[in-house]
PDB file of C-alpha atoms in Angstrom:
ATOM      1  CA  MET A1489      -1.061  17.248   9.556  1.00 34.00           C
ATOM      2  CA  SER A1490      -4.519  18.104  11.455  1.00 36.00           C
ATOM      3  CA  THR A1491      -4.057  14.983  13.914  1.00 38.00           C
ATOM      4  CA  PRO A1492      -2.779  13.378  17.466  1.00 39.00           C
ATOM      5  CA  SER A1493       0.976  12.431  17.390  1.00 45.00           C
ATOM      6  CA  THR A1494       0.226   9.151  17.673  1.00 77.00           C
ATOM      7  CA  VAL A1495      -1.382   8.808  14.446  1.00 89.00           C
ATOM      8  CA  GLY A1496       0.050   6.583  12.089  1.00 89.00           C
ATOM      9  CA  ALA A1497       2.519   5.566  14.217  1.00 90.00           C
ATOM     10  CA  SER A1498       4.724   2.524  13.308  1.00 91.00           C
ATOM     11  CA  ILE A1499       3.482  -0.618  15.403  1.00 94.00           C
ATOM     12  CA  PRO A1500       7.162  -2.011  16.517  1.00 92.00           C
ATOM     13  CA  ILE A1501       7.168  -5.991  14.996  1.00 95.00           C
ATOM     14  CA  ALA A1502      10.733  -5.694  14.168  1.00 93.00           C
ATOM     15  CA  SER A1503      10.192  -8.609  10.626  1.00 95.00           C
ATOM     16  CA  VAL A1504       6.663  -7.341   9.894  1.00 96.00           C
ATOM     17  CA  PRO A1505       8.109  -3.407   9.314  1.00 93.00           C
ATOM     18  CA  ASN A1506       5.401  -0.503   7.772  1.00 94.00           C
ATOM     19  CA  LEU A1507       3.629  -1.998  10.153  1.00 97.00           C
ATOM     20  CA  ARG A1508       0.492   0.458  11.069  1.00 97.00           C
ATOM     21  CA  ASP A1509      -3.387   1.581  11.970  1.00 97.00           C
ATOM     22  CA  ILE A1510      -4.611   3.872   9.239  1.00 97.00           C
ATOM     23  CA  GLY A1511      -7.180   4.709  11.849  1.00 97.00           C
ATOM     24  CA  GLY A1512      -7.114   7.902  13.928  1.00 97.00           C
ATOM     25  CA  TYR A1513      -7.716  10.938  11.283  1.00 97.00           C
ATOM     26  CA  PRO A1514     -10.224  13.674  11.265  1.00 97.00           C
ATOM     27  CA  THR A1515     -12.918  13.706   8.208  1.00 98.00           C
ATOM     28  CA  ALA A1516     -14.377  16.677   7.228  1.00 96.00           C
ATOM     29  CA  ASP A1517     -17.437  16.373   8.965  1.00 95.00           C
ATOM     30  CA  GLY A1518     -16.133  15.879  12.249  1.00 96.00           C
ATOM     31  CA  SER A1519     -15.521  11.967  12.644  1.00 97.00           C
ATOM     32  CA  ARG A1520     -12.696  10.113  12.888  1.00 97.00           C
ATOM     33  CA  VAL A1521     -11.567   6.837  10.984  1.00 97.00           C
ATOM     34  CA  ARG A1522     -11.580   3.677  13.841  1.00 97.00           C
ATOM     35  CA  THR A1523      -8.499   2.920  14.926  1.00 96.00           C
ATOM     36  CA  GLY A1524      -8.055  -0.826  15.676  1.00 96.00           C
ATOM     37  CA  VAL A1525      -9.525  -1.650  12.469  1.00 96.00           C
ATOM     38  CA  VAL A1526      -7.692  -1.825   9.218  1.00 97.00           C
ATOM     39  CA  TYR A1527      -3.968  -2.080   9.536  1.00 98.00           C
ATOM     40  CA  ARG A1528      -1.468  -1.740   6.421  1.00 98.00           C
ATOM     41  CA  SER A1529       1.906  -3.731   6.300  1.00 97.00           C
ATOM     42  CA  THR A1530       4.927  -5.469   4.327  1.00 95.00           C
ATOM     43  CA  ASP A1531       4.055  -8.924   3.419  1.00 95.00           C
ATOM     44  CA  LEU A1532       4.284 -11.278   5.961  1.00 97.00           C
ATOM     45  CA  GLY A1533       6.270 -13.965   4.524  1.00 95.00           C
ATOM     46  CA  ARG A1534       9.461 -13.070   6.937  1.00 94.00           C
ATOM     47  CA  VAL A1535       7.794 -12.895  10.571  1.00 97.00           C
ATOM     48  CA  VAL A1536       9.788 -14.510  13.211  1.00 97.00           C
ATOM     49  CA  ASP A1537       8.869 -16.744  15.928  1.00 97.00           C
ATOM     50  CA  GLY A1538       9.500 -13.899  18.094  1.00 97.00           C
ATOM     51  CA  ASP A1539       7.095 -11.334  16.951  1.00 97.00           C
ATOM     52  CA  VAL A1540       4.076 -13.898  16.061  1.00 97.00           C
ATOM     53  CA  ALA A1541       2.603 -13.007  19.672  1.00 96.00           C
ATOM     54  CA  ALA A1542       2.775  -9.325  18.557  1.00 96.00           C
ATOM     55  CA  LEU A1543       1.105  -9.514  15.757  1.00 97.00           C
ATOM     56  CA  GLU A1544      -1.459 -12.013  16.735  1.00 96.00           C
ATOM     57  CA  ALA A1545      -2.161  -9.699  20.027  1.00 96.00           C
ATOM     58  CA  LEU A1546      -4.082  -7.450  16.668  1.00 96.00           C
ATOM     59  CA  GLY A1547      -7.056  -9.782  16.673  1.00 96.00           C
ATOM     60  CA  ILE A1548      -6.451  -9.663  13.146  1.00 97.00           C
ATOM     61  CA  THR A1549      -9.350 -11.811  11.522  1.00 97.00           C
ATOM     62  CA  THR A1550      -8.708 -11.475   7.556  1.00 97.00           C
ATOM     63  CA  VAL A1551      -5.402 -10.690   5.483  1.00 98.00           C
ATOM     64  CA  PHE A1552      -6.214  -8.733   2.326  1.00 98.00           C
ATOM     65  CA  ASP A1553      -2.744 -10.113  -0.096  1.00 98.00           C
ATOM     66  CA  LEU A1554      -2.499  -8.133  -2.652  1.00 96.00           C
ATOM     67  CA  ARG A1555       0.460  -9.665  -4.432  1.00 93.00           C
ATOM     68  CA  THR A1556       0.462 -11.761  -7.482  1.00 90.00           C
ATOM     69  CA  GLU A1557       1.033 -14.864  -7.803  1.00 91.00           C
ATOM     70  CA  ALA A1558       4.943 -15.240  -7.917  1.00 87.00           C
ATOM     71  CA  GLU A1559       5.276 -13.231  -5.245  1.00 89.00           C
ATOM     72  CA  ARG A1560       2.730 -15.101  -2.642  1.00 93.00           C
ATOM     73  CA  ALA A1561       4.590 -18.531  -4.007  1.00 92.00           C
ATOM     74  CA  LEU A1562       8.612 -17.023  -3.466  1.00 89.00           C
ATOM     75  CA  LEU A1563       7.235 -16.049   0.232  1.00 92.00           C
ATOM     76  CA  PRO A1564       3.889 -17.429   1.279  1.00 96.00           C
ATOM     77  CA  ASP A1565       2.528 -15.283   4.696  1.00 97.00           C
ATOM     78  CA  ARG A1566       2.708 -16.649   7.932  1.00 97.00           C
ATOM     79  CA  ILE A1567      -0.910 -16.079   8.732  1.00 96.00           C
ATOM     80  CA  PRO A1568      -2.099 -14.670  11.996  1.00 96.00           C
ATOM     81  CA  ALA A1569      -3.995 -17.833  13.892  1.00 94.00           C
ATOM     82  CA  GLY A1570      -7.405 -17.580  13.271  1.00 94.00           C
ATOM     83  CA  ALA A1571      -7.015 -15.544  10.025  1.00 97.00           C
ATOM     84  CA  ARG A1572      -8.297 -15.795   6.789  1.00 96.00           C
ATOM     85  CA  GLU A1573      -6.361 -15.052   3.645  1.00 97.00           C
ATOM     86  CA  VAL A1574      -7.911 -12.616   0.807  1.00 98.00           C
ATOM     87  CA  ALA A1575      -6.083 -12.954  -2.537  1.00 98.00           C
ATOM     88  CA  LEU A1576      -6.482 -10.369  -4.646  1.00 98.00           C
ATOM     89  CA  ASP A1577      -3.972  -9.738  -7.673  1.00 95.00           C
ATOM     90  CA  VAL A1578      -3.864  -6.269  -8.364  1.00 95.00           C
ATOM     91  CA  LEU A1579      -1.435  -6.566 -11.269  1.00 92.00           C
ATOM     92  CA  ALA A1580      -2.967  -9.949 -12.717  1.00 93.00           C
ATOM     93  CA  ASP A1581      -3.040  -8.062 -15.596  1.00 93.00           C
ATOM     94  CA  THR A1582       0.150  -6.076 -16.266  1.00 87.00           C
ATOM     95  CA  ASP A1583       2.660  -7.161 -18.886  1.00 74.00           C
ATOM     96  CA  PRO A1584       4.702  -9.200 -17.496  1.00 65.00           C
ATOM     97  CA  SER A1585       7.598  -7.899 -19.176  1.00 52.00           C
ATOM     98  CA  ALA A1586       6.846  -4.496 -17.753  1.00 51.00           C
ATOM     99  CA  ALA A1587       7.117  -5.230 -14.113  1.00 48.00           C
ATOM    100  CA  PRO A1588      10.767  -4.318 -12.526  1.00 49.00           C
ATOM    101  CA  ALA A1589      12.083  -7.942 -13.462  1.00 51.00           C
ATOM    102  CA  MET A1590      15.328  -7.153 -13.098  1.00 60.00           C
ATOM    103  CA  MET A1591      14.820  -5.525  -9.134  1.00 69.00           C
ATOM    104  CA  GLN A1592      17.367  -8.070  -7.705  1.00 68.00           C
ATOM    105  CA  GLN A1593      20.084  -6.979 -10.671  1.00 76.00           C
ATOM    106  CA  ILE A1594      19.392  -3.457 -10.194  1.00 81.00           C
ATOM    107  CA  LEU A1595      19.971  -3.152  -6.407  1.00 82.00           C
ATOM    108  CA  THR A1596      23.198  -4.799  -6.607  1.00 83.00           C
ATOM    109  CA  ASP A1597      24.808  -3.498 -10.383  1.00 88.00           C
ATOM    110  CA  PRO A1598      25.251   0.587 -10.026  1.00 91.00           C
ATOM    111  CA  GLU A1599      25.829   0.983 -13.832  1.00 90.00           C
ATOM    112  CA  LEU A1600      22.455  -1.079 -14.311  1.00 85.00           C
ATOM    113  CA  ALA A1601      20.684   0.521 -11.911  1.00 86.00           C
ATOM    114  CA  GLU A1602      21.773   4.276 -13.337  1.00 87.00           C
ATOM    115  CA  ARG A1603      20.949   3.275 -17.133  1.00 83.00           C
ATOM    116  CA  LEU A1604      17.601   1.724 -16.503  1.00 79.00           C
ATOM    117  CA  LEU A1605      16.060   4.682 -13.388  1.00 81.00           C
ATOM    118  CA  GLY A1606      18.218   7.504 -13.975  1.00 79.00           C
ATOM    119  CA  THR A1607      19.100  10.015 -11.384  1.00 79.00           C
ATOM    120  CA  GLY A1608      15.823  11.856 -11.226  1.00 84.00           C
ATOM    121  CA  ASP A1609      13.130  11.706  -8.212  1.00 87.00           C
ATOM    122  CA  THR A1610      10.470   9.398  -9.527  1.00 88.00           C
ATOM    123  CA  ASN A1611      10.244   6.497 -11.599  1.00 87.00           C
ATOM    124  CA  GLU A1612       7.923   6.155 -14.695  1.00 86.00           C
ATOM    125  CA  TYR A1613       7.087   2.620 -14.413  1.00 84.00           C
ATOM    126  CA  LEU A1614       5.354   3.363 -10.617  1.00 88.00           C
ATOM    127  CA  LEU A1615       3.849   7.046 -11.674  1.00 91.00           C
ATOM    128  CA  LYS A1616       2.240   4.255 -14.509  1.00 91.00           C
ATOM    129  CA  SER A1617       1.479   2.093 -11.928  1.00 91.00           C
ATOM    130  CA  TYR A1618      -0.660   4.366  -9.988  1.00 95.00           C
ATOM    131  CA  GLY A1619      -2.722   4.852 -12.868  1.00 95.00           C
ATOM    132  CA  ASP A1620      -3.251   1.704 -13.525  1.00 95.00           C
ATOM    133  CA  PHE A1621      -4.157   0.897  -9.939  1.00 97.00           C
ATOM    134  CA  VAL A1622      -7.081   2.670 -10.529  1.00 98.00           C
ATOM    135  CA  THR A1623      -8.350   1.596 -14.147  1.00 96.00           C
ATOM    136  CA  LEU A1624      -6.520  -1.702 -14.362  1.00 96.00           C
ATOM    137  CA  PRO A1625      -9.320  -4.685 -14.773  1.00 97.00           C
ATOM    138  CA  SER A1626      -7.028  -6.760 -11.828  1.00 97.00           C
ATOM    139  CA  ALA A1627      -6.666  -3.699 -10.135  1.00 97.00           C
ATOM    140  CA  VAL A1628     -10.524  -2.955 -10.629  1.00 98.00           C
ATOM    141  CA  ALA A1629     -11.535  -6.502  -9.607  1.00 98.00           C
ATOM    142  CA  SER A1630      -8.966  -6.806  -6.562  1.00 98.00           C
ATOM    143  CA  TYR A1631      -9.643  -3.271  -4.755  1.00 98.00           C
ATOM    144  CA  ARG A1632     -13.706  -3.994  -5.699  1.00 98.00           C
ATOM    145  CA  GLY A1633     -13.240  -7.226  -3.531  1.00 98.00           C
ATOM    146  CA  LEU A1634     -11.598  -5.403  -0.901  1.00 98.00           C
ATOM    147  CA  PHE A1635     -13.542  -3.302  -0.018  1.00 98.00           C
ATOM    148  CA  THR A1636     -16.189  -5.142  -0.328  1.00 97.00           C
ATOM    149  CA  ASP A1637     -15.333  -7.729   1.835  1.00 97.00           C
ATOM    150  CA  LEU A1638     -14.524  -5.056   4.147  1.00 96.00           C
ATOM    151  CA  ALA A1639     -18.373  -3.737   4.259  1.00 96.00           C
ATOM    152  CA  ARG A1640     -20.086  -7.171   3.716  1.00 90.00           C
ATOM    153  CA  ALA A1641     -18.033  -9.354   5.864  1.00 81.00           C
ATOM    154  CA  GLN A1642     -17.512  -9.753   9.815  1.00 88.00           C
ATOM    155  CA  SER A1643     -13.465  -8.798   8.217  1.00 89.00           C
ATOM    156  CA  THR A1644     -11.898  -6.957  10.736  1.00 94.00           C
ATOM    157  CA  PRO A1645      -9.568  -6.461  12.302  1.00 96.00           C
ATOM    158  CA  ALA A1646      -7.958  -6.292   9.441  1.00 97.00           C
ATOM    159  CA  LEU A1647      -4.910  -6.231   7.417  1.00 98.00           C
ATOM    160  CA  ILE A1648      -3.927  -4.885   3.900  1.00 98.00           C
ATOM    161  CA  HIS A1649      -0.320  -5.718   2.199  1.00 97.00           C
ATOM    162  CA  CYS A1650       1.377  -6.395  -1.021  1.00 95.00           C
ATOM    163  CA  THR A1651       5.351  -6.326  -0.721  1.00 90.00           C
ATOM    164  CA  THR A1652       6.706  -3.670   0.661  1.00 91.00           C
ATOM    165  CA  GLY A1653       3.418  -2.096   1.996  1.00 94.00           C
ATOM    166  CA  LYS A1654       3.639   1.129  -0.234  1.00 95.00           C
ATOM    167  CA  ASP A1655       2.146   1.304  -3.673  1.00 94.00           C
ATOM    168  CA  ARG A1656      -0.490  -0.906  -4.245  1.00 95.00           C
ATOM    169  CA  THR A1657      -1.286  -0.991  -0.139  1.00 97.00           C
ATOM    170  CA  GLY A1658      -0.497   2.799  -0.446  1.00 97.00           C
ATOM    171  CA  TRP A1659      -3.143   3.431  -2.891  1.00 98.00           C
ATOM    172  CA  ALA A1660      -6.054   0.796  -0.920  1.00 98.00           C
ATOM    173  CA  SER A1661      -5.008   2.581   2.059  1.00 98.00           C
ATOM    174  CA  ALA A1662      -4.962   6.764   0.654  1.00 98.00           C
ATOM    175  CA  ALA A1663      -8.300   6.204  -1.554  1.00 98.00           C
ATOM    176  CA  LEU A1664     -10.406   4.082   1.596  1.00 98.00           C
ATOM    177  CA  LEU A1665      -8.973   7.246   3.677  1.00 98.00           C
ATOM    178  CA  MET A1666     -10.293   9.846   1.391  1.00 98.00           C
ATOM    179  CA  PHE A1667     -13.745   8.032   0.524  1.00 98.00           C
ATOM    180  CA  LEU A1668     -14.266   8.450   4.302  1.00 98.00           C
ATOM    181  CA  GLY A1669     -13.389  12.027   4.260  1.00 98.00           C
ATOM    182  CA  VAL A1670     -10.099  12.280   5.728  1.00 98.00           C
ATOM    183  CA  SER A1671      -8.541  15.143   3.816  1.00 97.00           C
ATOM    184  CA  GLU A1672      -6.337  14.830   0.726  1.00 97.00           C
ATOM    185  CA  GLU A1673      -3.529  16.404   2.885  1.00 96.00           C
ATOM    186  CA  ASP A1674      -3.687  13.886   5.542  1.00 97.00           C
ATOM    187  CA  ALA A1675      -4.136  11.077   3.081  1.00 98.00           C
ATOM    188  CA  PHE A1676      -0.322  12.282   1.933  1.00 98.00           C
ATOM    189  CA  ALA A1677       0.767  12.361   5.197  1.00 97.00           C
ATOM    190  CA  ASP A1678      -0.053   8.689   5.987  1.00 96.00           C
ATOM    191  CA  TYR A1679       0.856   7.686   3.029  1.00 97.00           C
ATOM    192  CA  LEU A1680       4.389   9.533   2.795  1.00 97.00           C
ATOM    193  CA  LEU A1681       4.971   8.020   5.968  1.00 96.00           C
ATOM    194  CA  THR A1682       6.792   4.730   4.087  1.00 95.00           C
ATOM    195  CA  ASN A1683       9.697   6.761   3.595  1.00 95.00           C
ATOM    196  CA  GLU A1684      10.457   6.744   7.774  1.00 94.00           C
ATOM    197  CA  GLN A1685       8.829   3.223   8.544  1.00 94.00           C
ATOM    198  CA  LEU A1686      10.240   1.134   5.218  1.00 94.00           C
ATOM    199  CA  LEU A1687      13.267   3.080   4.161  1.00 93.00           C
ATOM    200  CA  PRO A1688      15.299   2.288   7.553  1.00 92.00           C
ATOM    201  CA  ALA A1689      14.378  -1.497   6.673  1.00 91.00           C
ATOM    202  CA  PHE A1690      16.372  -0.943   3.253  1.00 91.00           C
ATOM    203  CA  GLU A1691      19.994  -0.284   4.741  1.00 94.00           C
ATOM    204  CA  PRO A1692      21.733  -3.258   4.304  1.00 92.00           C
ATOM    205  CA  VAL A1693      20.243  -2.949   0.786  1.00 90.00           C
ATOM    206  CA  PHE A1694      21.760   0.538   0.164  1.00 94.00           C
ATOM    207  CA  ASP A1695      25.268  -0.294   2.045  1.00 95.00           C
ATOM    208  CA  LYS A1696      26.067  -2.983  -0.657  1.00 93.00           C
ATOM    209  CA  PHE A1697      25.260  -0.444  -3.440  1.00 94.00           C
ATOM    210  CA  ARG A1698      27.435   1.944  -1.825  1.00 94.00           C
ATOM    211  CA  ALA A1699      29.769  -0.671  -1.551  1.00 95.00           C
ATOM    212  CA  ALA A1700      29.941  -1.644  -5.361  1.00 93.00           C
ATOM    213  CA  GLY A1701      30.602   2.133  -6.251  1.00 94.00           C
ATOM    214  CA  GLY A1702      26.578   3.306  -6.529  1.00 93.00           C
ATOM    215  CA  ASN A1703      24.641   6.072  -5.122  1.00 92.00           C
ATOM    216  CA  PRO A1704      22.237   4.628  -2.933  1.00 92.00           C
ATOM    217  CA  ASP A1705      20.144   7.863  -3.839  1.00 92.00           C
ATOM    218  CA  ILE A1706      19.362   6.763  -6.996  1.00 91.00           C
ATOM    219  CA  LEU A1707      17.212   3.713  -5.351  1.00 91.00           C
ATOM    220  CA  LEU A1708      14.867   5.600  -3.521  1.00 91.00           C
ATOM    221  CA  PRO A1709      12.309   6.394  -5.997  1.00 89.00           C
ATOM    222  CA  ILE A1710      11.809   2.661  -6.366  1.00 88.00           C
ATOM    223  CA  LEU A1711      12.148   1.843  -2.834  1.00 90.00           C
ATOM    224  CA  GLY A1712      10.389   4.389  -1.178  1.00 93.00           C
ATOM    225  CA  VAL A1713       7.610   6.462  -2.452  1.00 95.00           C
ATOM    226  CA  ARG A1714       6.783   9.795  -3.841  1.00 96.00           C
ATOM    227  CA  ARG A1715       4.165  12.843  -3.796  1.00 97.00           C
ATOM    228  CA  ALA A1716       4.130  12.337  -7.345  1.00 97.00           C
ATOM    229  CA  TYR A1717       3.189   8.467  -7.192  1.00 96.00           C
ATOM    230  CA  LEU A1718      -0.114   9.285  -5.339  1.00 98.00           C
ATOM    231  CA  GLU A1719      -0.547  12.597  -7.374  1.00 98.00           C
ATOM    232  CA  ALA A1720      -0.667  10.070 -10.245  1.00 97.00           C
ATOM    233  CA  ALA A1721      -3.381   8.051  -9.102  1.00 98.00           C
ATOM    234  CA  ILE A1722      -5.609  10.681  -7.894  1.00 98.00           C
ATOM    235  CA  GLU A1723      -5.563  12.481 -11.761  1.00 98.00           C
ATOM    236  CA  GLN A1724      -6.323   9.206 -13.195  1.00 98.00           C
ATOM    237  CA  VAL A1725      -9.127   9.370 -10.501  1.00 98.00           C
ATOM    238  CA  ARG A1726     -10.432  12.679 -11.201  1.00 98.00           C
ATOM    239  CA  SER A1727      -9.889  11.898 -14.871  1.00 98.00           C
ATOM    240  CA  ALA A1728     -11.903   8.878 -15.326  1.00 98.00           C
ATOM    241  CA  PHE A1729     -14.323   9.467 -12.351  1.00 98.00           C
ATOM    242  CA  GLY A1730     -14.762  12.797 -10.883  1.00 98.00           C
ATOM    243  CA  ASP A1731     -13.855  11.993  -7.205  1.00 98.00           C
ATOM    244  CA  VAL A1732     -12.541   9.522  -5.153  1.00 98.00           C
ATOM    245  CA  GLU A1733     -16.540   9.241  -4.006  1.00 98.00           C
ATOM    246  CA  GLY A1734     -17.619   8.509  -8.109  1.00 98.00           C
ATOM    247  CA  TYR A1735     -14.390   5.594  -8.280  1.00 98.00           C
ATOM    248  CA  PHE A1736     -16.241   3.622  -5.538  1.00 98.00           C
ATOM    249  CA  GLU A1737     -19.462   4.206  -7.061  1.00 98.00           C
ATOM    250  CA  ASP A1738     -18.866   3.982 -10.483  1.00 98.00           C
ATOM    251  CA  GLY A1739     -14.883   2.764 -11.040  1.00 98.00           C
ATOM    252  CA  LEU A1740     -15.665   0.228  -8.872  1.00 98.00           C
ATOM    253  CA  GLY A1741     -19.210  -0.553  -8.909  1.00 98.00           C
ATOM    254  CA  LEU A1742     -19.788  -0.479  -4.883  1.00 97.00           C
ATOM    255  CA  ALA A1743     -23.477  -0.367  -3.939  1.00 96.00           C
ATOM    256  CA  ALA A1744     -25.195   2.306  -2.011  1.00 97.00           C
ATOM    257  CA  ALA A1745     -25.676  -0.309   0.702  1.00 97.00           C
ATOM    258  CA  ASP A1746     -21.686  -0.791   0.738  1.00 97.00           C
ATOM    259  CA  ARG A1747     -20.476   2.489   0.717  1.00 98.00           C
ATOM    260  CA  GLU A1748     -22.575   3.520   3.724  1.00 97.00           C
ATOM    261  CA  ALA A1749     -21.921   0.149   5.358  1.00 97.00           C
ATOM    262  CA  LEU A1750     -17.887   1.198   5.231  1.00 97.00           C
ATOM    263  CA  ARG A1751     -18.184   4.327   6.538  1.00 97.00           C
ATOM    264  CA  ALA A1752     -20.959   2.892   9.752  1.00 96.00           C
ATOM    265  CA  LYS A1753     -18.232   0.322  10.105  1.00 96.00           C
ATOM    266  CA  LEU A1754     -15.029   2.561   9.632  1.00 97.00           C
ATOM    267  CA  LEU A1755     -15.761   5.588  11.150  1.00 97.00           C
ATOM    268  CA  THR A1756     -17.049   6.814  14.334  1.00 95.00           C
TER     269      THR A1756
END
């Protein structure tokens, strides 16, 4: 990865794992993505009192929450003081029966996990989901709302998150970086950092699964990220819109002025 070693570094707030600045990456035209403007993380529903000051020190003014209504109701965000919350339900149009509704059972029942997940290195539900991020109507509306708000409003510094900050947030971050001119190589590198910055937080889950007689490795495709997942979204972009610029222009319907405003706000 052709970036300084500090790029992509985890911001050490224990109750907000997978928290990092998406800035710092170089672009094809010699610019660089500004730091301190857009952050990504897991949800803010578990922020402990001792971490509030560190989170608020980032100066976040807008929190973009990509979770479903049910996820938000189950674990509401603890928003930094003075910030506004923008709810964007990326998966609102998915079939509820297709969602991994049995996740809690899967994480505690090795036999069920192996039957539903198999032992492969990718998960079919997630592969499909990444294609849906590009063309599902609720996803289109949500990502259009996210990027339009970033372009037009006084919304930065901003934080983008879902539940684990890896899939819906992963696509938002990767798409934005590639739109800004960051190489696919660096977009993938940033995306895959989740495996380093999030998976350690799941150690208690892995330990319980192992104690129940399971092989924790079969959980990795659903609790971590895989290159194939992001590739599925990029392939959907190419198939439907040609490239990421086409996705922002035709897929999301962002006006030329908004696309230029995004670049002006996020590039230096």
